[in-house]
Each structure stands twice: as C-alpha cells, then as structure tokens.
C-alpha cells in the first residue's frame, strides 16, 4: 500500500471543499465551518461555481483554478456530479477524495461508485467513502466532516462504517471520557477499506489503539493479514450476522456458518479483540489505549466492599480470568493494611473502614508483586472517605510501584463525587468505570490481547504427501460427465487423495459386483443408495448396515434399489455404494464453506445432537496447522467428551487435529472448485487409535456461464 497517498487523503496539508456553500444548513457550509472552527492550519479552498467568497475564504469555480497544491478534496456535491469533479481533481493532482455525498451503491448506483473509483485510480488518487461523514483528527486540528466537533483528545482512532454512529460516538466521548485522536468514516468502502485503515493507523504516530465499527469487510484475508501484523491493539464491534444466511446454504456447515461465527473466527485468528456492544467498545477502547496487555493469568481484586467483590469475582470467571488466591506471603503482607475482620484472599477486602492509606499501601505492594499480573481496584463510596482522596491514593500507588507492564482498572460505585474521582483517574491514565463488571471486562480484553500476541503465527506447513492432481482429475471427470455434482464415492476419493482416513467405499452397479466389492473391502459392510435425486438416504430406505455375508449383500442390493424406486420413481440411480463398516466410536463432524469474504474455512463439532440441536461448533479460516486444529478441539462446549470426562477415555485428538489440518489444506488447494464440504460423521477412537471419515460430501462451485 502506498502510505504516502493515504497520508495525503487522511492527514491532508490542504483541503478543497467541492460544493462549499454560504447557505447555513447545507453540508457544504458545515464542512467549511468545521474546518475553520477546528483550527485547521492547512490551506482551505472552497470550490463553488459562483466563485466569490465563502465564509471569508476566497472561493474558486473549479479545483483547476486553485493556485496551490491540494492534498484532499471533500466532495459535497450531489452524486451525479462526482465523476466530473473527480476527474478535475485528478487533473489537478489531488491525492485523495473524501466523498461525503450519498447516492451510490447504498441505493443501487454501483455503476456510479465504480466510475468514481476508476477515475480516481486513473490519476493515482484514493477514495474514502462515498456516503460518509468525513474525517476528524485532533492532532491535525482537522474536522473535515459534518460531525459537530472534534472528539475528546486521546490516543485511540475510530474507523466506522456507519456515519451516524461515528457522529454519535464523537459527541459521547466527552461524557464517557474516552479520548480519540482520529475518527474516520469509511461508508461504502468503494476503495479505502478496513484493511487499508488498519495498516495506515498502525503507522500513525498519534494512534495507540485502533477501534473499529464493522458491518462487513471487503477484503477479509488482507484485513486479517494487516491486523495480525499490526503492533497496536485492535478492537472491533461487529454488527449484523454473516451475509450468507442459513437459507442460502446448501450444506449443514453452510447453515451453521450463517451466524457470524466465521467473522468471530477470523477476528480471533487476526488477533482482534471483540466488543459486545457500543458501551463495551468504549470501555475496552479506553483500557486498550491506556494500559498494557496482561501477560499472565493472575488477577487480583482489591475492594472495600464484599458485594462488589463478589460481583467482580463472578465477572472474572465469566470473562475467562478466574481468580486464584495469592501466595501466603502476599496475603500476610496485605493483612497489615486491613482490620482483623478483613480478608486477604482474592478479592482482597480492605473493608468499609479502608481509607486512602490502606488503599495506597496495599495497591502499591500488590501491583509490584511478581505474582500479580493485573489489578482491579473497587471502591464503594462511604461517608468515611472522600472518593477523590482514594483516587489520588490509587494513582500515587500505581506510580510509586514503578510498574508499567501490567494493567490496572478501577470501579467506583457511588454518586457525583465518585464520578468526579473517576474522571480524574482517567485523565491520569487509569481507566475507571461505574460498573465493577466493566472494570473486570476490560482487564479480560487486555488479557485477550496478550494471548493473541502470544499466538505468534503457527505457520501452516503444507502436507507434501497429498495428490492435488488426482483430486482435480476426479472433479474434472465428474464435471465433464454431468452436472449432478460429486457423488459420495467421488467425494471420498478426493479426501483420500489428501491422505485422510476414509471408510473404504466403492460403487456397485450390480448385485454380483456388490458382493465382489464387499469381499474385497472385508465384512461387515454398509450399503447405501447413490443417487443425486435422493439426499436423505435413510428416509428412502436406502441404507443397510452390518451386512456380514454375500447373501446379505445380494438381498440388501435388491431391497435398496426397489426402496429407492418406490421413494422416487424417476430417480437417477447411479448404483449402490458398498462401504466398510467402521467400528463404533465418538462421532464428530468436520465441514467447510468457501466464504465470500474470507475464502475457505473449516468447522469442527461433535456429531449428533451436539451439532443438530446445540450447534456446538467452531470455525477457523483455513488453512490451520495441526496445532491450531488441536486448539479448535477445545473450543467447543463438548470438549470434555474428547478430553475424557467422567471416566470416559480420552479420544485420539492428535489424529483429529491431523485430519482437520489436511482437510483445511484440501479446501484451500481446491478453493477455485469447492464451495462446501461435510465429513459427517467422522468416528474418533481412543487415544492412538485414530479416526475415520465415514461419510463425506463435496459440493462444487457452480460453473459461471
Ligand atoms: N463544483 C462545486 N460546487 C458545486 C458544483 C460543482 N460541480 N455543483 C454544484 N455546486 C455547489 C452548489 O451550487 C451548492 O452551492 P450553493 O449552496 O452556493 O448553491 C453546493 O455545491 C451544494 O450543492 P447542492 O446541489 O445545493 O447540494 P446539497 O448541499 O443540497 O447536497 C450533498 C449535496 C450534501 C452531497 C447531498 O447530495 C448528499 O449526498 N447528502 C447526504 C450526505 C450524507 O448523509 N452522507 C453520508 C453520511 S453518513 C450518515 O448517514 C450520517
């Protein structure tokens, strides 16, 4: 990416406002007024066919008449005029277009949007928007937008796909005391998208934390790569479920994917911390922009009230950082700063008698102790204490501890005096919240961020003992023969080409052939109807299991064919599959969908009701290394079943991880051909005894006409 061009667009030294106006109430009026009021120090060039003066500035009829260079042009003329003014901007050498105007792809005018981007690219310009509020930057004193004012100063940057939400967040920064250096509206993302913004903000000296409001991504893989490479924390609030809803999905996996799970997986793999709602986005942004990540698991809570202590303890467990008791020596020392009836366990309860000194001494000692990885300090306003005094004590303790590599957060529960004390704490670099739950939640975010950083890319090392050419040959032959799609036998052969253990399956067209195959495969066998017209084979009486002799195979063949014909008279029957009957074990399901945003994905879950009813599955963007695949197995709620819970023997998770990793390579290698796949069920046996794919299905992409 050319950072220089984006610098011109996002940190312009001169701005033309195309459609600048002297009529109050017009956006072209507000943008000029905002630039003036924000104290913008670069050159402002109002552009209006009437020329003259606008808000005291000389106006030009066209950007081509402007004497100086123009970095960015804010476009506030109706959409239909934008292509022409964009071309003029290109001729003038403008570097970026801030297209505030609406009336493009959001109302079906994709053509107009594409035209503007094509013109921009012809001249080497980048386009922000269209359909945006504009850009706001405190460090550049630049409000090139129609948002009312610059946000409260700080080190976070917000990139928002929704303009209205950006305006709302801008105003509330002053109430919430969360400071931002930049707020950038990216609207329709016709050109500049989240991937660009993450990369650019990662290089921006005034940004410490990147905060995103995302409705959908354009270039999922590049976003993930840029997010993973970023040196700064990224936090995202994602709204809306996946665009590819359950209804459109052809496979089981497809319907499970249609619930935002793929986005969750992608953000997680990219090291992005998630926010659950707007409040949470603010809360977490504040903490991530003020505090370092939490590098270990030991969270200590110090409180003057039992109730808030218990609430915070519950929160800690809910957010995945359950509390442990501090070592004896820590407890002994803390007991010196509380009455006899206090508690030095965790939470440390200094009791309602705690004043500034007890807080200050215990915080200073605990924060500096090597066992403590993060600290939450709670305070309930009492008549005996002054909240500001407590706040000053906390801040002094944190400073005196000399610790800068551990996070601390605070919650004061009380009235106006507590609010004021918390404002003071935030101004002094300590995130503070009215809710104990929020104080714990943000520490969990800092822990998540550290874990993500640790997850130093498990590079995917492709398996070399795979036969991609053989897999492609099967697909080619099948496509050439008909449009029916791959049969179970063909699908399984592709899985086998990727070195995955598959219950051997062959297609028989006659009774005698079925017997021959059964004897070759070995009894017992399962027989199943193969017909692209019959998807639910059992319902059609098309499956017979546990067949142990030639006679049983012959009889099964005849019954299956006649059942199938009875079920659907004109069914196109390819034959009957004869398959080795895998011994019983634990059923799991693997799947994949080729997602339009992120490309190939893999899914894992336990079979049966776990997937059907509980939808207990987990996704990853493919490929995944065996290590990442192994971690996936612990993601689901049913993980203890594989780990060996309640006297159950542990299952062969290594074999499953290998299988998943190979599977992920298959769907990536063949991403141009494969749309969705299921391996369902896969039977996994006890440790060291492997796993086997019993049934598998590959749905090919439709051929573009
Ligand atoms: N070059 C320069 N100026 C021009 C040109 C041109 N080629 N053509 C017209 N102008 C002038 C007009 O004469 C007018 O100036 P005047 O007030 O002196 O007469 C000015 O540009 C504006 O043009 P208008 O036709 O008056 O357009 P108006 O201001 O009504 O609307 C706007 C333009 C704001 C771009 C509108 O079309 C629009 O898209 N509004 C929506 C913006 C928006 O909501 N963006 C999304 C934000 S996200 C959210 O939802 C909050």
XYZ file of C-alpha atoms and ligand atoms in Angstrom:
756
model
C 0.000 0.000 0.000
C 1.206 3.497 -0.740
C 1.151 5.101 2.699
C 2.132 8.451 1.221
C -1.021 8.710 -0.886
C -3.120 7.762 2.130
C -1.290 10.401 4.179
C -2.463 12.947 1.623
C -6.033 11.713 1.979
C -6.134 11.282 5.755
C -3.650 13.890 7.022
C -4.022 16.494 4.281
C -1.957 19.655 4.352
C -4.519 21.356 2.134
C -8.170 20.638 1.528
C -10.586 21.663 -1.194
C -14.263 21.566 -0.281
C -16.054 20.841 -3.540
C -19.605 22.113 -3.058
C -18.633 24.613 -0.358
C -21.564 26.847 0.430
C -22.501 30.028 2.264
C -26.015 28.728 2.905
C -26.310 27.679 6.512
C -27.887 24.238 6.802
C -26.053 22.814 3.784
C -23.406 20.184 4.366
C -21.067 22.215 2.150
C -21.473 25.079 4.627
C -20.869 22.924 7.695
C -17.718 21.278 6.365
C -16.078 24.672 5.706
C -17.245 25.983 9.079
C -15.932 22.877 10.850
C -12.527 23.190 9.211
C -12.312 26.805 10.325
C -13.576 26.126 13.843
C -11.336 23.125 14.427
C -8.341 25.399 13.825
C -7.141 23.576 10.720
C -3.756 25.010 9.856
C -3.529 23.848 6.246
C -4.993 25.696 3.260
C -8.747 25.519 2.772
C -10.067 26.025 -0.750
C -13.848 26.363 -1.074
C -14.967 25.283 -4.560
C -18.234 26.668 -5.906
C -19.160 27.639 -9.491
C -20.202 31.068 -8.251
C -16.676 31.854 -7.024
C -16.527 34.908 -4.750
C -16.060 34.384 -1.041
C -17.364 31.655 1.237
C -17.200 32.182 4.995
C -14.445 34.721 4.488
C -12.333 32.458 2.273
C -11.697 33.015 -1.418
C -13.780 30.525 -3.394
C -12.795 29.023 -6.757
C -15.076 27.879 -9.542
C -13.071 24.710 -10.032
C -10.200 22.880 -8.330
C -8.292 23.585 -11.543
C -8.319 27.303 -10.655
C -6.697 26.792 -7.244
C -3.179 28.241 -7.206
C -1.626 25.882 -4.632
C -1.424 22.069 -4.297
C -4.434 20.195 -2.955
C -3.950 17.022 -0.893
C -7.564 16.075 -0.315
C -10.892 17.091 -1.768
C -14.011 16.798 0.391
C -16.867 16.174 -2.033
C -20.212 17.647 -1.023
C -21.949 17.983 -4.353
C -24.755 15.622 -5.422
C -23.590 12.146 -6.515
C -24.255 12.661 -10.227
C -21.636 15.446 -10.378
C -18.915 13.494 -8.591
C -17.370 11.720 -11.627
C -16.766 15.075 -13.353
C -15.310 16.794 -10.302
C -13.234 13.665 -9.551
C -11.671 13.927 -12.995
C -10.857 17.583 -12.405
C -9.306 16.650 -9.075
C -7.192 14.046 -10.852
C -6.050 16.635 -13.377
C -5.191 18.974 -10.530
C -3.027 16.318 -8.819
C -5.250 15.873 -5.740
C -4.176 12.800 -3.741
C -7.404 11.671 -2.180
C -11.161 12.157 -2.423
C -13.267 12.319 0.733
C -16.628 11.553 -0.856
C -19.211 12.647 1.700
C -22.070 12.585 -0.818
C -24.585 9.740 -0.690
C -26.436 8.214 -3.629
C -24.091 5.428 -4.714
C -24.058 1.650 -4.128
C -26.204 2.032 -0.993
C -29.087 2.956 -3.331
C -28.120 0.584 -6.136
C -25.873 3.010 -8.046
C -22.871 0.692 -8.028
C -22.089 1.906 -11.540
C -21.559 5.484 -10.372
C -19.400 4.301 -7.490
C -17.229 2.158 -9.750
C -16.882 5.021 -12.198
C -15.579 7.348 -9.464
C -13.038 4.765 -8.266
C -11.887 4.090 -11.823
C -11.353 7.799 -12.438
C -9.513 8.141 -9.125
C -7.222 5.221 -9.861
C -6.516 6.516 -13.333
C -4.925 9.536 -11.609
C -3.387 7.618 -8.674
C -5.920 9.003 -6.177
C -7.570 7.047 -3.345
C -11.250 7.327 -2.449
C -12.680 7.431 1.068
C -16.396 6.662 1.018
C -18.711 7.531 -0.590
C -21.610 8.044 1.824
C -19.523 9.232 4.743
C -19.404 11.907 7.411
C -15.760 12.736 6.710
C -12.572 12.684 8.755
C -11.726 14.140 12.163
C -8.256 14.439 13.638
C -7.233 16.181 16.837
C -3.507 16.131 16.112
C -4.142 17.801 12.742
C -6.846 20.102 14.151
C -8.886 18.912 11.225
C -12.636 18.460 11.213
C -13.298 17.768 7.538
C -16.745 16.405 8.249
C -20.251 17.367 9.211
C -19.854 15.910 12.723
C -20.331 18.753 15.214
C -16.839 18.960 16.725
C -13.582 17.090 17.227
C -13.747 14.258 19.776
C -12.234 14.407 23.232
C -8.480 14.244 22.776
C -6.825 10.903 23.242
C -4.782 8.231 21.537
C -7.440 5.945 20.100
C -8.630 6.003 16.497
C -12.131 5.027 15.418
C -12.912 3.760 11.941
C -16.636 3.443 11.387
C -18.655 2.038 8.552
C -21.682 3.892 9.867
C -21.573 7.659 9.642
C -24.399 8.215 12.097
C -22.718 6.033 14.669
C -19.484 7.966 14.282
C -21.287 11.230 14.944
C -22.975 9.752 17.996
C -19.712 8.365 19.332
C -17.946 11.663 18.683
C -20.345 13.531 20.917
C -20.329 10.934 23.664
C -16.531 10.883 24.023
C -16.958 13.919 26.290
C -19.442 12.175 28.553
C -17.575 8.887 28.627
C -14.120 10.454 28.899
C -12.723 8.180 26.198
C -10.235 10.126 24.098
C -9.694 9.738 20.373
C -7.130 11.317 18.107
C -8.963 10.327 14.947
C -12.406 9.380 13.784
C -12.686 8.233 10.187
C -15.887 7.400 8.391
C -15.427 4.843 5.592
C -19.015 4.328 4.433
C -19.386 2.246 1.297
C -15.648 1.382 1.208
C -15.529 1.688 -2.559
C -11.744 1.884 -2.395
C -10.184 2.503 1.038
C -11.343 -0.293 3.323
C -10.677 -1.645 6.819
C -7.552 -3.486 5.687
C -6.056 -0.190 4.445
C -7.094 1.668 7.567
C -5.564 -0.866 9.940
C -2.275 -0.741 8.080
C -2.237 3.033 7.876
C -3.217 3.596 11.524
C -0.605 1.112 12.633
C 1.944 3.530 11.170
C 0.257 6.629 12.602
C 2.282 8.148 15.418
C -0.777 9.604 17.142
C -2.719 6.352 17.396
C -2.209 3.826 20.204
C -5.356 1.753 19.807
C -7.452 1.034 16.716
C -11.171 0.826 17.285
C -13.477 -0.430 14.527
C -17.212 -0.457 13.946
C -17.676 -3.105 11.269
C -20.780 -4.139 9.369
C -18.901 -6.192 6.798
C -15.394 -6.479 5.412
C -14.429 -6.181 1.770
C -11.115 -7.969 1.633
C -11.191 -10.429 4.524
C -7.840 -12.132 4.012
C -5.885 -8.876 3.624
C -7.649 -7.434 6.651
C -6.590 -10.477 8.680
C -3.016 -10.211 7.498
C -2.772 -6.497 8.281
C -4.464 -6.925 11.655
C -2.174 -9.804 12.559
C 0.889 -7.722 11.607
C -0.261 -4.626 13.481
C 1.772 -3.607 16.505
C -1.186 -1.896 18.149
C -4.289 -3.338 19.787
C -7.311 -3.542 17.516
C -10.811 -3.757 18.899
C -13.904 -4.359 16.798
C -17.617 -4.111 17.278
C -19.195 -6.249 14.561
C -22.861 -5.822 13.801
C -25.140 -7.982 11.675
C -24.789 -11.660 11.081
C -22.987 -13.116 8.143
C -24.462 -12.004 4.848
C -24.668 -15.559 3.640
C -27.559 -16.627 5.787
C -28.643 -20.114 6.616
C -31.324 -20.156 3.966
C -28.862 -19.899 1.120
C -26.589 -22.601 2.428
C -26.523 -25.924 0.679
C -24.795 -27.952 3.379
C -25.008 -28.448 7.062
C -21.842 -26.459 7.577
C -23.215 -23.656 5.463
C -26.228 -23.240 7.708
C -24.089 -23.296 10.834
C -21.794 -20.660 9.351
C -24.584 -18.186 8.743
C -24.480 -16.702 12.212
C -21.432 -14.505 12.342
C -19.294 -17.402 13.533
C -16.917 -17.002 10.602
C -16.369 -13.342 11.433
C -15.737 -14.254 15.057
C -13.189 -16.846 13.987
C -11.467 -14.501 11.557
C -11.185 -11.666 14.085
C -9.871 -14.083 16.654
C -7.263 -15.518 14.300
C -6.264 -11.990 13.309
C -5.697 -11.049 16.959
C -8.590 -8.568 17.027
C -10.288 -8.092 20.407
C -14.066 -8.023 20.130
C -16.545 -5.667 21.770
C -20.034 -6.900 22.550
C -21.880 -3.574 22.246
C -21.272 0.158 21.987
C -20.647 0.637 25.721
C -18.227 -2.211 25.640
C -16.451 -0.726 22.618
C -15.903 2.497 24.563
C -14.899 0.689 27.757
C -12.430 -1.598 26.041
C -11.042 1.164 23.827
C -10.320 3.246 26.920
C -8.423 0.416 28.595
C -6.564 -0.711 25.477
C -5.448 2.843 24.770
C -4.274 3.496 28.357
C -2.998 0.173 29.686
C -0.509 -2.529 28.673
C -1.630 -6.111 27.929
C -1.956 -8.576 30.824
C 0.796 -11.123 30.296
C -0.234 -13.775 32.853
C -3.365 -15.276 34.392
C -3.232 -13.860 37.941
C -5.772 -11.132 38.508
C -6.017 -9.614 41.980
C -9.056 -7.636 43.091
C -8.837 -5.131 45.942
C -12.106 -3.799 47.352
C -13.675 -2.083 50.345
C -16.983 -3.908 49.877
C -17.843 -7.611 49.853
C -20.774 -7.229 47.447
C -18.889 -5.547 44.640
C -16.052 -8.004 45.277
C -18.350 -10.960 44.658
C -19.841 -9.314 41.584
C -16.365 -8.744 40.186
C -15.381 -12.330 41.016
C -18.344 -13.607 39.013
C -17.370 -11.330 36.142
C -13.785 -12.567 36.212
C -14.971 -16.139 35.833
C -17.420 -15.188 33.107
C -14.702 -13.421 31.116
C -12.230 -16.281 31.360
C -9.849 -15.000 34.046
C -10.999 -16.874 37.185
C -9.460 -15.675 40.432
C -6.867 -17.622 42.416
C -5.701 -16.962 45.978
C -2.478 -15.029 46.171
C 0.523 -16.824 47.754
C 0.715 -16.860 51.564
C 3.427 -14.166 51.706
C 1.249 -11.764 49.693
C -1.731 -12.413 51.951
C 0.412 -11.854 55.077
C 1.630 -8.506 53.802
C -1.840 -7.363 52.743
C -3.263 -8.215 56.176
C -1.179 -5.347 57.538
C -3.442 -2.903 55.683
C -6.844 -4.025 56.927
C -8.653 -4.718 60.183
C -8.839 -8.246 61.616
C -12.176 -8.828 60.002
C -10.831 -8.028 56.526
C -9.817 -10.710 54.055
C -6.504 -11.042 52.260
C -7.750 -13.757 49.947
C -8.875 -12.785 46.467
C -10.807 -10.432 46.352
C -8.790 -8.650 48.996
C -11.432 -6.995 51.200
C -9.995 -3.969 52.987
C -13.491 -3.451 54.491
C -15.606 -0.294 54.636
C -13.084 1.190 57.044
C -10.464 1.472 54.341
C -9.210 4.988 53.728
C -6.587 6.357 51.414
C -3.616 4.854 53.273
C -4.839 1.269 53.257
C -5.723 1.526 49.590
C -2.459 3.159 48.706
C -0.254 0.744 50.639
C -1.986 -2.424 49.527
C -2.202 -1.317 45.873
C 1.457 -0.325 45.796
C 2.590 -3.606 47.345
C 0.283 -5.855 45.297
C 0.890 -4.168 41.951
C 4.642 -4.526 42.344
C 4.461 -8.178 43.421
C 5.589 -10.637 40.753
C 2.613 -12.958 41.347
C 0.140 -10.274 40.306
C -0.365 -9.954 36.545
C -3.242 -7.481 36.653
C -5.176 -5.493 39.228
C -8.795 -4.403 39.599
C -9.489 -1.879 42.361
C -13.056 -1.433 43.571
C -14.404 1.236 45.848
C -17.889 1.856 47.239
C -18.445 5.448 48.305
C -18.742 5.699 52.103
C -19.367 8.632 54.411
C -15.992 7.980 55.997
C -13.948 8.538 52.861
C -13.529 11.047 50.089
C -13.541 9.350 46.647
C -11.045 11.869 45.252
C -8.709 11.104 48.123
C -8.937 7.374 47.364
C -8.374 8.070 43.652
C -5.258 10.089 44.415
C -4.012 7.311 46.687
C -4.519 4.712 43.932
C -2.773 6.825 41.328
C 0.142 7.559 43.673
C 0.475 3.846 44.486
C 0.473 2.812 40.833
C 3.093 5.421 40.067
C 5.261 4.584 43.077
C 5.160 0.871 42.233
C 7.169 1.704 39.124
C 5.168 -0.939 37.235
C 4.397 -0.109 33.616
C 3.949 -3.574 32.112
C 0.803 -4.699 33.936
C -2.734 -3.403 33.606
C -4.881 -1.831 36.295
C -8.510 -0.774 36.164
C -10.815 0.797 38.708
C -14.501 0.889 39.520
C -16.002 3.428 41.927
C -19.622 2.838 42.829
C -21.229 5.969 44.206
C -22.513 9.409 43.355
C -21.245 12.585 41.812
C -18.079 12.640 43.939
C -17.184 9.164 42.689
C -17.849 10.225 39.096
C -15.545 13.164 39.512
C -12.839 10.979 41.050
C -13.116 8.543 38.138
C -12.811 11.374 35.609
C -9.636 12.404 37.387
C -8.304 8.838 37.287
C -8.928 8.568 33.541
C -7.201 11.874 32.963
C -4.285 10.395 34.861
C -4.090 7.270 32.741
C -6.109 4.831 34.851
C -9.308 3.503 33.255
C -12.239 3.795 35.657
C -15.844 2.637 35.334
C -19.060 2.930 37.291
C -19.685 -0.834 36.949
C -17.356 -3.368 38.624
C -18.196 -5.707 35.746
C -16.755 -3.220 33.251
C -13.516 -2.876 35.224
C -13.053 -6.650 35.039
C -14.211 -6.895 31.443
C -11.529 -4.502 30.240
C -8.818 -6.432 32.055
C -10.122 -9.526 30.237
C -9.708 -7.569 26.979
C -6.106 -6.808 27.900
C -5.588 -10.494 28.663
C -7.152 -11.464 25.317
C -4.851 -9.040 23.567
C -1.791 -10.571 25.252
C -2.946 -14.097 24.392
C -3.436 -13.053 20.784
C 0.044 -11.597 20.677
C 1.413 -14.861 22.094
C -0.325 -16.902 19.487
C 2.647 -15.948 17.320
C 1.520 -17.265 13.961
C 1.553 -21.043 13.865
C 2.786 -21.147 10.298
C 0.992 -23.661 8.155
C 3.407 -26.168 6.738
C 1.629 -27.836 3.815
C 1.481 -31.648 3.752
C 3.531 -32.934 0.845
C 2.050 -36.446 0.680
C -1.120 -35.204 -0.976
C -2.202 -35.685 -4.571
C -3.854 -32.483 -5.706
C -3.678 -33.553 -9.342
C -5.659 -36.735 -8.627
C -8.285 -34.716 -6.770
C -8.594 -32.273 -9.676
C -8.881 -35.140 -12.140
C -11.880 -36.545 -10.238
C -13.545 -33.129 -10.279
C -12.799 -32.652 -13.971
C -14.224 -36.042 -14.927
C -17.318 -35.501 -12.835
C -17.933 -32.054 -14.329
C -17.441 -33.438 -17.843
C -19.823 -36.361 -17.260
C -22.790 -34.408 -15.908
C -23.933 -31.523 -13.784
C -25.065 -33.774 -10.961
C -22.145 -32.875 -8.691
C -19.774 -35.221 -6.934
C -21.120 -38.484 -5.572
C -20.176 -39.800 -2.152
C -17.702 -42.186 -3.774
C -16.033 -39.383 -5.746
C -16.021 -37.058 -2.744
C -14.358 -39.669 -0.597
C -11.747 -40.357 -3.238
C -10.774 -36.670 -3.041
C -10.473 -36.855 0.749
C -8.290 -39.930 0.282
C -6.093 -38.058 -2.191
C -5.347 -35.689 0.685
C -4.220 -38.534 2.933
C -7.326 -38.578 5.126
C -8.522 -41.897 6.528
C -11.815 -42.719 4.866
C -14.054 -45.760 5.320
C -13.388 -47.528 2.023
C -16.332 -47.093 -0.308
C -16.860 -48.412 -3.835
C -19.742 -48.119 -6.240
C -21.527 -51.265 -7.416
C -23.931 -51.368 -10.304
C -24.997 -54.994 -9.961
C -25.622 -57.477 -7.181
C -22.596 -59.538 -8.154
C -20.338 -56.502 -8.270
C -21.568 -55.562 -4.801
C -20.585 -58.973 -3.468
C -17.159 -58.784 -5.091
C -16.554 -55.335 -3.538
C -17.780 -56.446 -0.115
C -15.317 -59.331 -0.166
C -12.501 -57.078 -1.255
C -13.305 -54.446 1.423
C -13.971 -57.032 4.156
C -17.138 -57.711 6.214
C -19.081 -56.215 7.891
C -20.166 -53.693 5.272
C -22.731 -50.921 4.930
C -24.621 -50.393 1.668
C -26.151 -47.092 0.572
C -28.081 -45.843 -2.412
C -26.112 -43.484 -4.671
C -28.466 -41.073 -6.410
C -28.215 -37.339 -6.839
C -32.022 -37.293 -6.560
C -32.032 -38.828 -3.086
C -30.276 -36.744 -0.447
C -31.835 -38.280 2.654
C -30.862 -41.871 2.041
C -32.215 -43.366 5.275
C -35.657 -41.814 4.752
C -35.776 -43.534 1.382
C -34.887 -46.934 2.861
C -31.602 -46.591 1.031
C -29.189 -47.681 3.779
C -28.470 -51.194 5.145
C -25.871 -51.729 7.840
C -23.927 -54.595 9.401
C -24.047 -56.938 6.403
C -21.883 -59.969 7.050
C -22.197 -62.303 4.081
C -22.585 -62.465 0.309
C -26.252 -63.422 0.686
C -26.975 -60.461 2.927
C -25.241 -58.175 0.411
C -27.311 -59.540 -2.501
C -30.544 -59.102 -0.606
C -29.594 -55.602 0.540
C -28.777 -54.581 -3.048
C -32.223 -55.601 -4.319
C -34.075 -54.030 -1.409
C -32.200 -50.737 -1.612
C -32.863 -50.353 -5.345
C -36.549 -51.170 -5.017
C -36.945 -48.866 -1.976
C -35.293 -46.047 -3.897
C -37.601 -46.513 -6.882
C -40.602 -46.617 -4.597
C -39.410 -43.417 -2.911
C -38.871 -41.555 -6.179
C -39.995 -43.287 -9.310
C -37.825 -41.362 -11.766
C -34.754 -41.075 -9.529
C -31.479 -41.156 -11.420
C -29.755 -44.050 -9.648
C -26.009 -44.414 -10.110
C -25.775 -47.630 -8.097
C -25.237 -48.817 -4.543
C -22.164 -47.905 -2.520
C -20.509 -50.695 -0.588
C -18.585 -49.403 2.356
C -16.501 -50.813 5.141
C -18.487 -50.573 8.389
C -16.354 -48.623 10.805
C -16.488 -49.809 14.427
C -18.430 -47.604 16.810
C -16.653 -44.657 18.483
C -17.330 -40.981 19.172
C -18.990 -39.165 16.289
C -17.675 -35.777 15.211
C -18.361 -33.573 12.206
C -15.959 -31.597 10.052
C -17.099 -29.118 7.486
C -16.089 -26.194 5.352
C -17.636 -23.354 3.421
C -15.938 -21.139 0.890
C -16.878 -17.787 2.382
C -17.172 -14.816 0.003
C -15.280 -12.567 2.418
C -12.667 -14.875 3.907
C -12.438 -17.753 1.402
C -12.098 -21.345 2.587
C -12.948 -22.095 6.205
C -13.071 -25.234 8.362
C -15.576 -26.198 11.019
C -15.430 -28.753 13.797
C -18.036 -30.077 16.220
C -19.291 -33.194 17.935
C -21.853 -35.144 15.905
C -25.473 -35.989 16.590
C -27.469 -33.671 18.830
C -24.397 -31.585 19.628
C -24.411 -30.253 16.118
C -28.084 -30.683 15.226
C -29.620 -29.077 18.298
C -26.899 -27.374 20.294
C -24.992 -26.083 17.257
C -21.845 -26.570 19.297
C -19.306 -25.970 16.553
C -16.245 -23.844 15.960
C -14.855 -22.294 12.774
C -11.452 -21.219 11.537
C -10.286 -19.554 8.389
C -8.285 -22.218 6.505
C -5.608 -23.430 6.439
C -4.942 -24.422 10.039
C -1.781 -26.071 11.318
C -2.158 -29.268 13.371
C -1.510 -27.124 16.496
C -4.275 -24.681 15.621
C -6.545 -27.599 14.758
C -5.801 -29.162 18.136
C -6.781 -25.889 19.825
C -10.075 -25.924 17.892
C -10.988 -29.192 19.601
C -11.029 -27.392 22.959
C -13.177 -24.547 21.659
C -16.484 -26.349 21.765
C -18.589 -26.807 24.894
C -18.462 -30.573 24.403
C -14.641 -30.590 24.541
C -14.536 -32.649 27.790
C -16.060 -35.580 25.886
C -12.932 -35.735 23.729
C -10.615 -34.981 26.620
C -12.060 -37.894 28.615
C -14.605 -36.614 31.118
C -16.280 -38.557 33.938
C -14.463 -41.822 33.465
C -14.623 -41.669 29.663
C -11.327 -42.491 27.994
C -9.607 -39.643 26.157
C -10.104 -39.721 22.392
C -7.437 -39.536 19.722
C -7.300 -35.758 19.450
C -3.943 -35.839 17.676
C -5.416 -37.902 14.875
C -8.360 -35.492 14.641
C -6.040 -32.484 14.551
C -4.023 -34.032 11.724
C -7.212 -34.811 9.873
C -8.544 -31.268 10.288
C -5.281 -29.768 9.144
C -5.210 -31.931 5.992
C -8.862 -31.093 5.430
C -8.043 -27.379 5.640
C -5.294 -27.810 3.050
C -7.680 -29.633 0.734
C -10.274 -26.843 0.830
C -7.587 -24.204 0.250
C -5.841 -26.007 -2.613
C -9.164 -26.637 -4.325
C -10.807 -23.345 -3.363
C -11.415 -22.496 -7.019
C -13.570 -25.648 -7.342
C -15.082 -26.395 -3.935
C -17.972 -24.471 -2.405
C -18.856 -26.541 0.679
C -17.912 -29.854 2.225
C -19.048 -32.071 5.100
C -17.342 -35.058 6.638
C -20.179 -36.370 8.764
C -19.833 -38.478 10.693
C -16.174 -38.892 11.409
C -15.618 -41.558 14.049
C -12.833 -40.920 16.514
C -11.438 -43.740 18.639
C -9.453 -43.862 21.853
C -6.019 -42.278 22.073
C -3.572 -43.592 19.459
C -6.343 -45.489 17.677
C -7.118 -42.883 15.058
C -10.220 -41.508 13.422
C -12.041 -42.367 10.229
C -14.334 -40.432 7.904
C -17.472 -42.494 7.426
C -19.465 -40.213 5.169
C -18.295 -37.242 3.138
C -19.740 -34.805 0.693
C -18.200 -32.164 -1.519
C -20.363 -29.537 -3.183
C -18.637 -27.934 -6.124
C -18.862 -24.304 -7.089
C -21.331 -23.612 -9.844
C -19.646 -23.081 -13.177
C -20.010 -19.482 -14.280
C -21.871 -19.309 -17.589
N -18.488 22.069 -8.075
C -18.540 22.810 -6.958
N -19.697 23.180 -6.400
C -20.829 22.794 -6.976
C -20.847 22.023 -8.139
C -19.593 21.658 -8.694
N -19.514 20.911 -9.802
N -22.105 21.810 -8.475
C -22.873 22.411 -7.551
N -22.100 23.014 -6.654
C -22.485 23.770 -5.457
C -23.927 24.173 -5.446
O -24.129 25.341 -6.206
C -24.167 24.397 -3.974
O -23.680 25.641 -3.563
P -24.657 26.882 -3.137
O -25.234 26.499 -1.797
O -23.776 28.030 -3.090
O -25.705 26.944 -4.206
C -23.295 23.340 -3.336
O -22.370 22.920 -4.341
C -24.050 22.106 -2.897
O -24.816 21.625 -3.949
P -26.393 21.377 -3.791
O -26.895 20.983 -5.134
O -27.037 22.508 -3.107
O -26.398 20.071 -2.904
P -26.836 19.901 -1.372
O -25.996 20.684 -0.475
O -28.286 20.010 -1.252
O -26.460 18.350 -1.217
C -24.923 16.624 -0.704
C -25.193 17.836 -1.559
C -24.774 17.031 0.751
C -23.635 15.991 -1.167
C -26.109 15.660 -0.852
O -26.257 15.306 -2.191
C -25.873 14.356 -0.096
O -25.355 13.410 -0.626
N -26.302 14.328 1.173
C -26.120 13.187 2.045
C -24.777 13.246 2.735
C -24.682 12.166 3.729
O -25.598 11.962 4.502
N -23.566 11.409 3.739
C -23.492 10.203 4.493
C -23.132 10.410 5.874
S -23.394 9.006 6.822
C -24.806 9.296 7.720
O -25.738 8.666 7.456
C -24.774 10.300 8.770
